[in-house]
PDB file of C-alpha atoms in Angstrom:
ATOM      1  CA  UNK A   1      53.467  48.077 -14.839  1.00 47.00           C
ATOM      2  CA  UNK A   2      52.073  50.258 -12.064  1.00 42.00           C
ATOM      3  CA  UNK A   3      48.561  49.772 -13.458  1.00 41.00           C
ATOM      4  CA  UNK A   4      49.063  45.963 -13.627  1.00 41.00           C
ATOM      5  CA  UNK A   5      50.257  45.893 -10.005  1.00 44.00           C
ATOM      6  CA  UNK A   6      47.206  47.860  -8.875  1.00 39.00           C
ATOM      7  CA  UNK A   7      44.880  45.456 -10.708  1.00 39.00           C
ATOM      8  CA  UNK A   8      46.559  42.394  -9.147  1.00 41.00           C
ATOM      9  CA  UNK A   9      46.360  43.863  -5.627  1.00 42.00           C
ATOM     10  CA  UNK A  10      42.686  44.796  -6.199  1.00 47.00           C
ATOM     11  CA  UNK A  11      41.872  41.266  -7.317  1.00 47.00           C
ATOM     12  CA  UNK A  12      43.505  39.767  -4.231  1.00 41.00           C
ATOM     13  CA  UNK A  13      41.542  42.101  -1.939  1.00 39.00           C
ATOM     14  CA  UNK A  14      38.283  41.183  -3.707  1.00 43.00           C
ATOM     15  CA  UNK A  15      38.947  37.471  -3.212  1.00 40.00           C
ATOM     16  CA  UNK A  16      39.815  37.863   0.459  1.00 40.00           C
ATOM     17  CA  UNK A  17      36.829  40.070   1.232  1.00 39.00           C
ATOM     18  CA  UNK A  18      34.254  38.442  -1.041  1.00 42.00           C
ATOM     19  CA  UNK A  19      35.323  34.790  -0.549  1.00 38.00           C
ATOM     20  CA  UNK A  20      33.093  33.430  -3.348  1.00 35.00           C
ATOM     21  CA  UNK A  21      33.776  29.805  -2.337  1.00 30.00           C
ATOM     22  CA  UNK A  22      31.977  30.453   0.985  1.00 35.00           C
ATOM     23  CA  UNK A  23      28.610  30.532  -0.781  1.00 35.00           C
ATOM     24  CA  UNK A  24      29.104  26.984  -2.125  1.00 32.00           C
ATOM     25  CA  UNK A  25      30.382  25.672   1.207  1.00 32.00           C
ATOM     26  CA  UNK A  26      27.571  27.299   3.172  1.00 37.00           C
ATOM     27  CA  UNK A  27      24.924  26.029   0.761  1.00 34.00           C
ATOM     28  CA  UNK A  28      26.287  22.486   0.945  1.00 36.00           C
ATOM     29  CA  UNK A  29      26.366  22.466   4.743  1.00 36.00           C
ATOM     30  CA  UNK A  30      23.156  24.430   5.386  1.00 37.00           C
ATOM     31  CA  UNK A  31      20.352  22.211   6.758  1.00 36.00           C
ATOM     32  CA  UNK A  32      17.099  22.048   4.825  1.00 37.00           C
ATOM     33  CA  UNK A  33      14.584  24.543   6.118  1.00 38.00           C
ATOM     34  CA  UNK A  34      17.217  27.309   6.381  1.00 38.00           C
ATOM     35  CA  UNK A  35      16.841  28.737   2.915  1.00 37.00           C
ATOM     36  CA  UNK A  36      17.846  25.553   1.070  1.00 34.00           C
ATOM     37  CA  UNK A  37      15.308  23.421  -0.783  1.00 32.00           C
ATOM     38  CA  UNK A  38      15.233  19.784   0.300  1.00 31.00           C
ATOM     39  CA  UNK A  39      16.457  17.364  -2.358  1.00 32.00           C
ATOM     40  CA  UNK A  40      15.202  14.291  -0.504  1.00 30.00           C
ATOM     41  CA  UNK A  41      12.889  11.726  -2.105  1.00 30.00           C
ATOM     42  CA  UNK A  42       9.142  12.271  -1.980  1.00 27.00           C
ATOM     43  CA  UNK A  43       6.513   9.592  -1.444  1.00 26.00           C
ATOM     44  CA  UNK A  44       4.675   8.382  -4.525  1.00 28.00           C
ATOM     45  CA  UNK A  45       1.031   9.424  -4.591  1.00 29.00           C
ATOM     46  CA  UNK A  46       0.011   5.991  -5.880  1.00 33.00           C
ATOM     47  CA  UNK A  47       1.756   3.991  -3.186  1.00 32.00           C
ATOM     48  CA  UNK A  48      -0.792   1.720  -1.462  1.00 39.00           C
ATOM     49  CA  UNK A  49      -0.236   3.204   1.972  1.00 33.00           C
ATOM     50  CA  UNK A  50      -2.432   1.993   4.823  1.00 43.00           C
ATOM     51  CA  UNK A  51      -4.951   4.554   6.013  1.00 42.00           C
ATOM     52  CA  UNK A  52      -6.540   2.839   8.983  1.00 45.00           C
ATOM     53  CA  UNK A  53      -5.631   2.788  12.657  1.00 44.00           C
ATOM     54  CA  UNK A  54      -3.901  -0.438  13.628  1.00 53.00           C
ATOM     55  CA  UNK A  55      -1.900  -0.739  10.425  1.00 55.00           C
ATOM     56  CA  UNK A  56       1.601   0.726  10.249  1.00 60.00           C
ATOM     57  CA  UNK A  57       4.096   0.582   7.372  1.00 60.00           C
ATOM     58  CA  UNK A  58       6.933  -1.855   8.018  1.00 55.00           C
ATOM     59  CA  UNK A  59      10.309  -0.078   8.282  1.00 50.00           C
ATOM     60  CA  UNK A  60      12.374   0.011   5.110  1.00 46.00           C
ATOM     61  CA  UNK A  61      14.889  -2.781   5.036  1.00 41.00           C
ATOM     62  CA  UNK A  62      12.580  -5.132   6.910  1.00 38.00           C
ATOM     63  CA  UNK A  63      13.556  -8.730   6.103  1.00 37.00           C
ATOM     64  CA  UNK A  64      11.018 -10.938   4.393  1.00 36.00           C
ATOM     65  CA  UNK A  65       8.500 -11.922   7.054  1.00 35.00           C
ATOM     66  CA  UNK A  66       8.862 -15.458   8.342  1.00 35.00           C
ATOM     67  CA  UNK A  67       5.798 -17.664   8.221  1.00 32.00           C
ATOM     68  CA  UNK A  68       5.204 -19.481  11.468  1.00 31.00           C
ATOM     69  CA  UNK A  69       2.865 -22.373  12.020  1.00 30.00           C
ATOM     70  CA  UNK A  70       0.584 -22.875  14.976  1.00 32.00           C
ATOM     71  CA  UNK A  71       2.293 -26.221  15.554  1.00 33.00           C
ATOM     72  CA  UNK A  72       5.432 -24.689  17.016  1.00 36.00           C
ATOM     73  CA  UNK A  73       3.441 -22.228  19.093  1.00 36.00           C
ATOM     74  CA  UNK A  74       5.306 -19.246  17.679  1.00 39.00           C
ATOM     75  CA  UNK A  75       2.485 -17.024  16.425  1.00 34.00           C
ATOM     76  CA  UNK A  76       3.888 -13.637  17.352  1.00 38.00           C
ATOM     77  CA  UNK A  77       6.925 -11.614  18.173  1.00 37.00           C
ATOM     78  CA  UNK A  78       8.485 -11.803  21.624  1.00 37.00           C
ATOM     79  CA  UNK A  79       7.421  -8.626  23.067  1.00 41.00           C
ATOM     80  CA  UNK A  80       8.791  -5.501  24.231  1.00 42.00           C
ATOM     81  CA  UNK A  81       6.337  -2.631  24.664  1.00 44.00           C
ATOM     82  CA  UNK A  82       6.464  -1.901  20.950  1.00 47.00           C
ATOM     83  CA  UNK A  83       5.544  -5.443  19.957  1.00 46.00           C
ATOM     84  CA  UNK A  84       9.094  -6.511  19.070  1.00 49.00           C
ATOM     85  CA  UNK A  85      11.492  -5.394  16.407  1.00 55.00           C
ATOM     86  CA  UNK A  86      10.553  -5.656  12.746  1.00 57.00           C
ATOM     87  CA  UNK A  87      12.673  -8.792  12.294  1.00 66.00           C
ATOM     88  CA  UNK A  88      10.779 -10.496  15.142  1.00 88.00           C
ATOM     89  CA  UNK A  89       7.298  -9.871  13.745  1.00 95.00           C
ATOM     90  CA  UNK A  90       5.978 -12.949  11.887  1.00 95.00           C
ATOM     91  CA  UNK A  91       3.993 -13.004   8.683  1.00 96.00           C
ATOM     92  CA  UNK A  92       0.231 -13.064   9.055  1.00 97.00           C
ATOM     93  CA  UNK A  93      -1.215 -16.505   8.343  1.00 95.00           C
ATOM     94  CA  UNK A  94      -4.699 -17.824   7.675  1.00 95.00           C
ATOM     95  CA  UNK A  95      -5.005 -18.825  11.321  1.00 94.00           C
ATOM     96  CA  UNK A  96      -4.057 -15.340  12.530  1.00 95.00           C
ATOM     97  CA  UNK A  97      -6.173 -13.088  10.337  1.00 97.00           C
ATOM     98  CA  UNK A  98      -9.805 -13.122   9.260  1.00 98.00           C
ATOM     99  CA  UNK A  99     -10.382 -11.645   5.801  1.00 98.00           C
ATOM    100  CA  UNK A 100     -13.909 -10.574   4.879  1.00 98.00           C
ATOM    101  CA  UNK A 101     -15.283  -9.514   1.505  1.00 98.00           C
ATOM    102  CA  UNK A 102     -17.739  -6.624   1.817  1.00 97.00           C
ATOM    103  CA  UNK A 103     -20.024  -4.641  -0.486  1.00 98.00           C
ATOM    104  CA  UNK A 104     -21.714  -1.333   0.264  1.00 98.00           C
ATOM    105  CA  UNK A 105     -25.164  -2.806  -0.454  1.00 98.00           C
ATOM    106  CA  UNK A 106     -26.798  -6.201  -0.880  1.00 98.00           C
ATOM    107  CA  UNK A 107     -29.013  -5.176  -3.783  1.00 99.00           C
ATOM    108  CA  UNK A 108     -28.332  -2.804  -6.679  1.00 99.00           C
ATOM    109  CA  UNK A 109     -30.858  -1.202  -8.990  1.00 98.00           C
ATOM    110  CA  UNK A 110     -30.353  -0.517 -12.677  1.00 95.00           C
ATOM    111  CA  UNK A 111     -27.233   1.589 -13.181  1.00 94.00           C
ATOM    112  CA  UNK A 112     -26.029   1.305  -9.568  1.00 98.00           C
ATOM    113  CA  UNK A 113     -22.397   0.176  -9.304  1.00 98.00           C
ATOM    114  CA  UNK A 114     -21.272  -2.131  -6.478  1.00 98.00           C
ATOM    115  CA  UNK A 115     -18.468  -0.858  -4.249  1.00 98.00           C
ATOM    116  CA  UNK A 116     -16.141  -3.630  -3.109  1.00 98.00           C
ATOM    117  CA  UNK A 117     -13.949  -3.615   0.000  1.00 97.00           C
ATOM    118  CA  UNK A 118     -11.779  -5.836   2.193  1.00 96.00           C
ATOM    119  CA  UNK A 119     -11.900  -6.043   5.987  1.00 96.00           C
ATOM    120  CA  UNK A 120      -9.003  -7.521   7.997  1.00 95.00           C
ATOM    121  CA  UNK A 121      -9.037  -8.611  11.629  1.00 97.00           C
ATOM    122  CA  UNK A 122      -5.932  -9.739  13.521  1.00 98.00           C
ATOM    123  CA  UNK A 123      -7.436 -12.359  15.824  1.00 97.00           C
ATOM    124  CA  UNK A 124      -4.257 -12.854  17.854  1.00 96.00           C
ATOM    125  CA  UNK A 125      -2.589 -10.932  20.675  1.00 95.00           C
ATOM    126  CA  UNK A 126       0.552 -10.290  18.607  1.00 96.00           C
ATOM    127  CA  UNK A 127       1.223  -8.075  15.574  1.00 97.00           C
ATOM    128  CA  UNK A 128       1.998  -9.658  12.213  1.00 97.00           C
ATOM    129  CA  UNK A 129       3.206  -8.514   8.798  1.00 97.00           C
ATOM    130  CA  UNK A 130       1.036  -8.659   5.690  1.00 96.00           C
ATOM    131  CA  UNK A 131       1.351  -7.472   2.099  1.00 96.00           C
ATOM    132  CA  UNK A 132      -1.576  -5.124   1.421  1.00 94.00           C
ATOM    133  CA  UNK A 133      -0.263  -3.825  -1.909  1.00 93.00           C
ATOM    134  CA  UNK A 134      -2.240  -4.090  -5.113  1.00 92.00           C
ATOM    135  CA  UNK A 135      -0.015  -6.984  -6.213  1.00 94.00           C
ATOM    136  CA  UNK A 136      -1.331  -9.007  -3.259  1.00 95.00           C
ATOM    137  CA  UNK A 137      -5.037  -8.150  -3.611  1.00 95.00           C
ATOM    138  CA  UNK A 138      -7.611 -10.018  -5.665  1.00 96.00           C
ATOM    139  CA  UNK A 139     -11.324  -9.264  -6.002  1.00 98.00           C
ATOM    140  CA  UNK A 140     -13.347 -11.882  -7.880  1.00 98.00           C
ATOM    141  CA  UNK A 141     -17.038 -11.800  -8.759  1.00 98.00           C
ATOM    142  CA  UNK A 142     -18.829 -14.982  -9.745  1.00 98.00           C
ATOM    143  CA  UNK A 143     -22.361 -16.060 -10.557  1.00 97.00           C
ATOM    144  CA  UNK A 144     -22.745 -19.743  -9.856  1.00 95.00           C
ATOM    145  CA  UNK A 145     -19.686 -21.387 -11.401  1.00 95.00           C
ATOM    146  CA  UNK A 146     -19.213 -18.558 -13.907  1.00 96.00           C
ATOM    147  CA  UNK A 147     -16.436 -16.076 -13.117  1.00 96.00           C
ATOM    148  CA  UNK A 148     -17.584 -12.650 -14.254  1.00 96.00           C
ATOM    149  CA  UNK A 149     -14.852 -10.296 -13.156  1.00 97.00           C
ATOM    150  CA  UNK A 150     -11.365 -10.287 -11.599  1.00 96.00           C
ATOM    151  CA  UNK A 151      -9.541  -7.192 -10.406  1.00 95.00           C
ATOM    152  CA  UNK A 152      -6.255  -8.586 -11.746  1.00 94.00           C
ATOM    153  CA  UNK A 153      -7.408  -9.102 -15.344  1.00 93.00           C
ATOM    154  CA  UNK A 154      -6.640  -5.537 -16.431  1.00 90.00           C
ATOM    155  CA  UNK A 155      -4.484  -4.397 -13.532  1.00 89.00           C
ATOM    156  CA  UNK A 156      -1.609  -2.041 -14.338  1.00 88.00           C
ATOM    157  CA  UNK A 157       1.563  -1.456 -12.336  1.00 88.00           C
ATOM    158  CA  UNK A 158       0.809  -3.717  -9.349  1.00 90.00           C
ATOM    159  CA  UNK A 159       2.862  -2.898  -6.266  1.00 93.00           C
ATOM    160  CA  UNK A 160       3.734  -4.420  -2.906  1.00 95.00           C
ATOM    161  CA  UNK A 161       3.303  -2.785   0.497  1.00 94.00           C
ATOM    162  CA  UNK A 162       4.276  -4.720   3.626  1.00 95.00           C
ATOM    163  CA  UNK A 163       2.564  -3.371   6.738  1.00 95.00           C
ATOM    164  CA  UNK A 164       2.254  -4.414  10.351  1.00 96.00           C
ATOM    165  CA  UNK A 165      -1.260  -5.377  11.428  1.00 96.00           C
ATOM    166  CA  UNK A 166      -1.498  -4.710  15.142  1.00 96.00           C
ATOM    167  CA  UNK A 167      -2.906  -7.263  17.568  1.00 96.00           C
ATOM    168  CA  UNK A 168      -6.685  -7.364  17.852  1.00 95.00           C
ATOM    169  CA  UNK A 169      -7.202  -4.630  15.264  1.00 94.00           C
ATOM    170  CA  UNK A 170      -9.888  -4.445  12.593  1.00 94.00           C
ATOM    171  CA  UNK A 171      -9.072  -2.448   9.454  1.00 92.00           C
ATOM    172  CA  UNK A 172     -10.880  -1.839   6.187  1.00 92.00           C
ATOM    173  CA  UNK A 173      -9.971  -0.659   2.706  1.00 88.00           C
ATOM    174  CA  UNK A 174      -9.540   3.117   2.727  1.00 85.00           C
ATOM    175  CA  UNK A 175     -11.242   3.387  -0.680  1.00 90.00           C
ATOM    176  CA  UNK A 176     -13.503   0.768  -2.308  1.00 95.00           C
ATOM    177  CA  UNK A 177     -13.107  -0.687  -5.789  1.00 95.00           C
ATOM    178  CA  UNK A 178     -16.078   0.040  -8.042  1.00 96.00           C
ATOM    179  CA  UNK A 179     -17.283  -2.755 -10.322  1.00 97.00           C
ATOM    180  CA  UNK A 180     -18.682  -1.462 -13.611  1.00 95.00           C
ATOM    181  CA  UNK A 181     -21.018  -4.468 -13.973  1.00 97.00           C
ATOM    182  CA  UNK A 182     -19.158  -5.935 -16.960  1.00 95.00           C
ATOM    183  CA  UNK A 183     -17.378  -9.202 -17.649  1.00 94.00           C
ATOM    184  CA  UNK A 184     -13.586  -8.978 -17.533  1.00 93.00           C
ATOM    185  CA  UNK A 185     -10.834 -10.932 -19.246  1.00 88.00           C
ATOM    186  CA  UNK A 186      -7.208 -10.192 -19.969  1.00 86.00           C
ATOM    187  CA  UNK A 187      -8.010  -9.803 -23.676  1.00 83.00           C
ATOM    188  CA  UNK A 188     -10.913  -7.357 -23.213  1.00 74.00           C
ATOM    189  CA  UNK A 189      -9.182  -4.553 -21.317  1.00 85.00           C
ATOM    190  CA  UNK A 190      -9.399  -2.080 -24.195  1.00 82.00           C
ATOM    191  CA  UNK A 191     -12.594  -3.279 -25.841  1.00 79.00           C
ATOM    192  CA  UNK A 192     -16.314  -3.536 -25.235  1.00 86.00           C
ATOM    193  CA  UNK A 193     -17.380  -5.893 -22.477  1.00 90.00           C
ATOM    194  CA  UNK A 194     -20.480  -7.931 -21.876  1.00 93.00           C
ATOM    195  CA  UNK A 195     -22.869  -6.312 -19.407  1.00 95.00           C
ATOM    196  CA  UNK A 196     -23.801  -8.303 -16.317  1.00 96.00           C
ATOM    197  CA  UNK A 197     -27.338  -9.661 -16.291  1.00 95.00           C
ATOM    198  CA  UNK A 198     -29.754  -9.265 -13.367  1.00 97.00           C
ATOM    199  CA  UNK A 199     -29.310 -11.979 -10.769  1.00 98.00           C
ATOM    200  CA  UNK A 200     -27.261 -13.146  -7.777  1.00 98.00           C
ATOM    201  CA  UNK A 201     -23.515 -12.601  -7.604  1.00 99.00           C
ATOM    202  CA  UNK A 202     -20.776 -13.454  -5.097  1.00 99.00           C
ATOM    203  CA  UNK A 203     -17.655 -11.491  -4.187  1.00 99.00           C
ATOM    204  CA  UNK A 204     -14.547 -13.302  -2.904  1.00 98.00           C
ATOM    205  CA  UNK A 205     -11.326 -11.517  -1.957  1.00 98.00           C
ATOM    206  CA  UNK A 206      -7.721 -12.422  -1.217  1.00 97.00           C
ATOM    207  CA  UNK A 207      -5.073 -10.225   0.382  1.00 97.00           C
ATOM    208  CA  UNK A 208      -1.548 -11.148   1.354  1.00 95.00           C
ATOM    209  CA  UNK A 209      -2.231 -14.758   0.373  1.00 95.00           C
ATOM    210  CA  UNK A 210      -5.200 -15.037   2.763  1.00 97.00           C
ATOM    211  CA  UNK A 211      -8.659 -15.523   1.276  1.00 97.00           C
ATOM    212  CA  UNK A 212     -12.066 -14.580   2.593  1.00 97.00           C
ATOM    213  CA  UNK A 213     -13.767 -17.408   4.451  1.00 93.00           C
ATOM    214  CA  UNK A 214     -17.187 -16.693   2.917  1.00 96.00           C
ATOM    215  CA  UNK A 215     -18.229 -14.743  -0.173  1.00 98.00           C
ATOM    216  CA  UNK A 216     -20.334 -11.601   0.033  1.00 98.00           C
ATOM    217  CA  UNK A 217     -23.578 -12.153  -1.885  1.00 98.00           C
ATOM    218  CA  UNK A 218     -25.534  -9.423  -3.656  1.00 99.00           C
ATOM    219  CA  UNK A 219     -28.091  -9.007  -6.407  1.00 98.00           C
ATOM    220  CA  UNK A 220     -28.220  -6.901  -9.551  1.00 98.00           C
ATOM    221  CA  UNK A 221     -31.607  -5.754 -10.739  1.00 96.00           C
TER     222      UNK A 221
END
């Protein structure tokens, strides 16, 4: 009995002194950066984030942008110094933004691959919201009336990315799309494709529902 009493008293002292529950409480309440690894979400590496000055990601929870017409005169957000809250910023429309299709060259020799890009200009004095995700982008190459290639034919995992295009800003694709000089179709994604012949070709682009006013022309040799 004496030995049992000693063991019980020793156990109580160990609990009082050691307080093992403190480690769990301290770990739960300790801020990240003080010895605890952060368990927060990390950004996806394939998210189509804007990489140019003048384009900022819209805050999470931003309502769907409202489309405003030039008829009612409401082409921008009423402004505080930050250009208005996210809910006040309208969607970019064809009259607000100029979309331009661009290529890195106007003539390509044998084996050279065209690099395709999009340039956006907000022509107004107010910011607007636009979807620049891969789900809202289309690159199309034609020769005469013949459509040779579309970026959406074999696209995988398209995504949306709503961003704010600041007033008066010009931005360009952070990385171009490379055309492999073949004909595309939804049923040829995993097979051999017809090679493009020498001649004139035109590139047209669409982003956020706004198309390029003029195609970019180039030649393949």
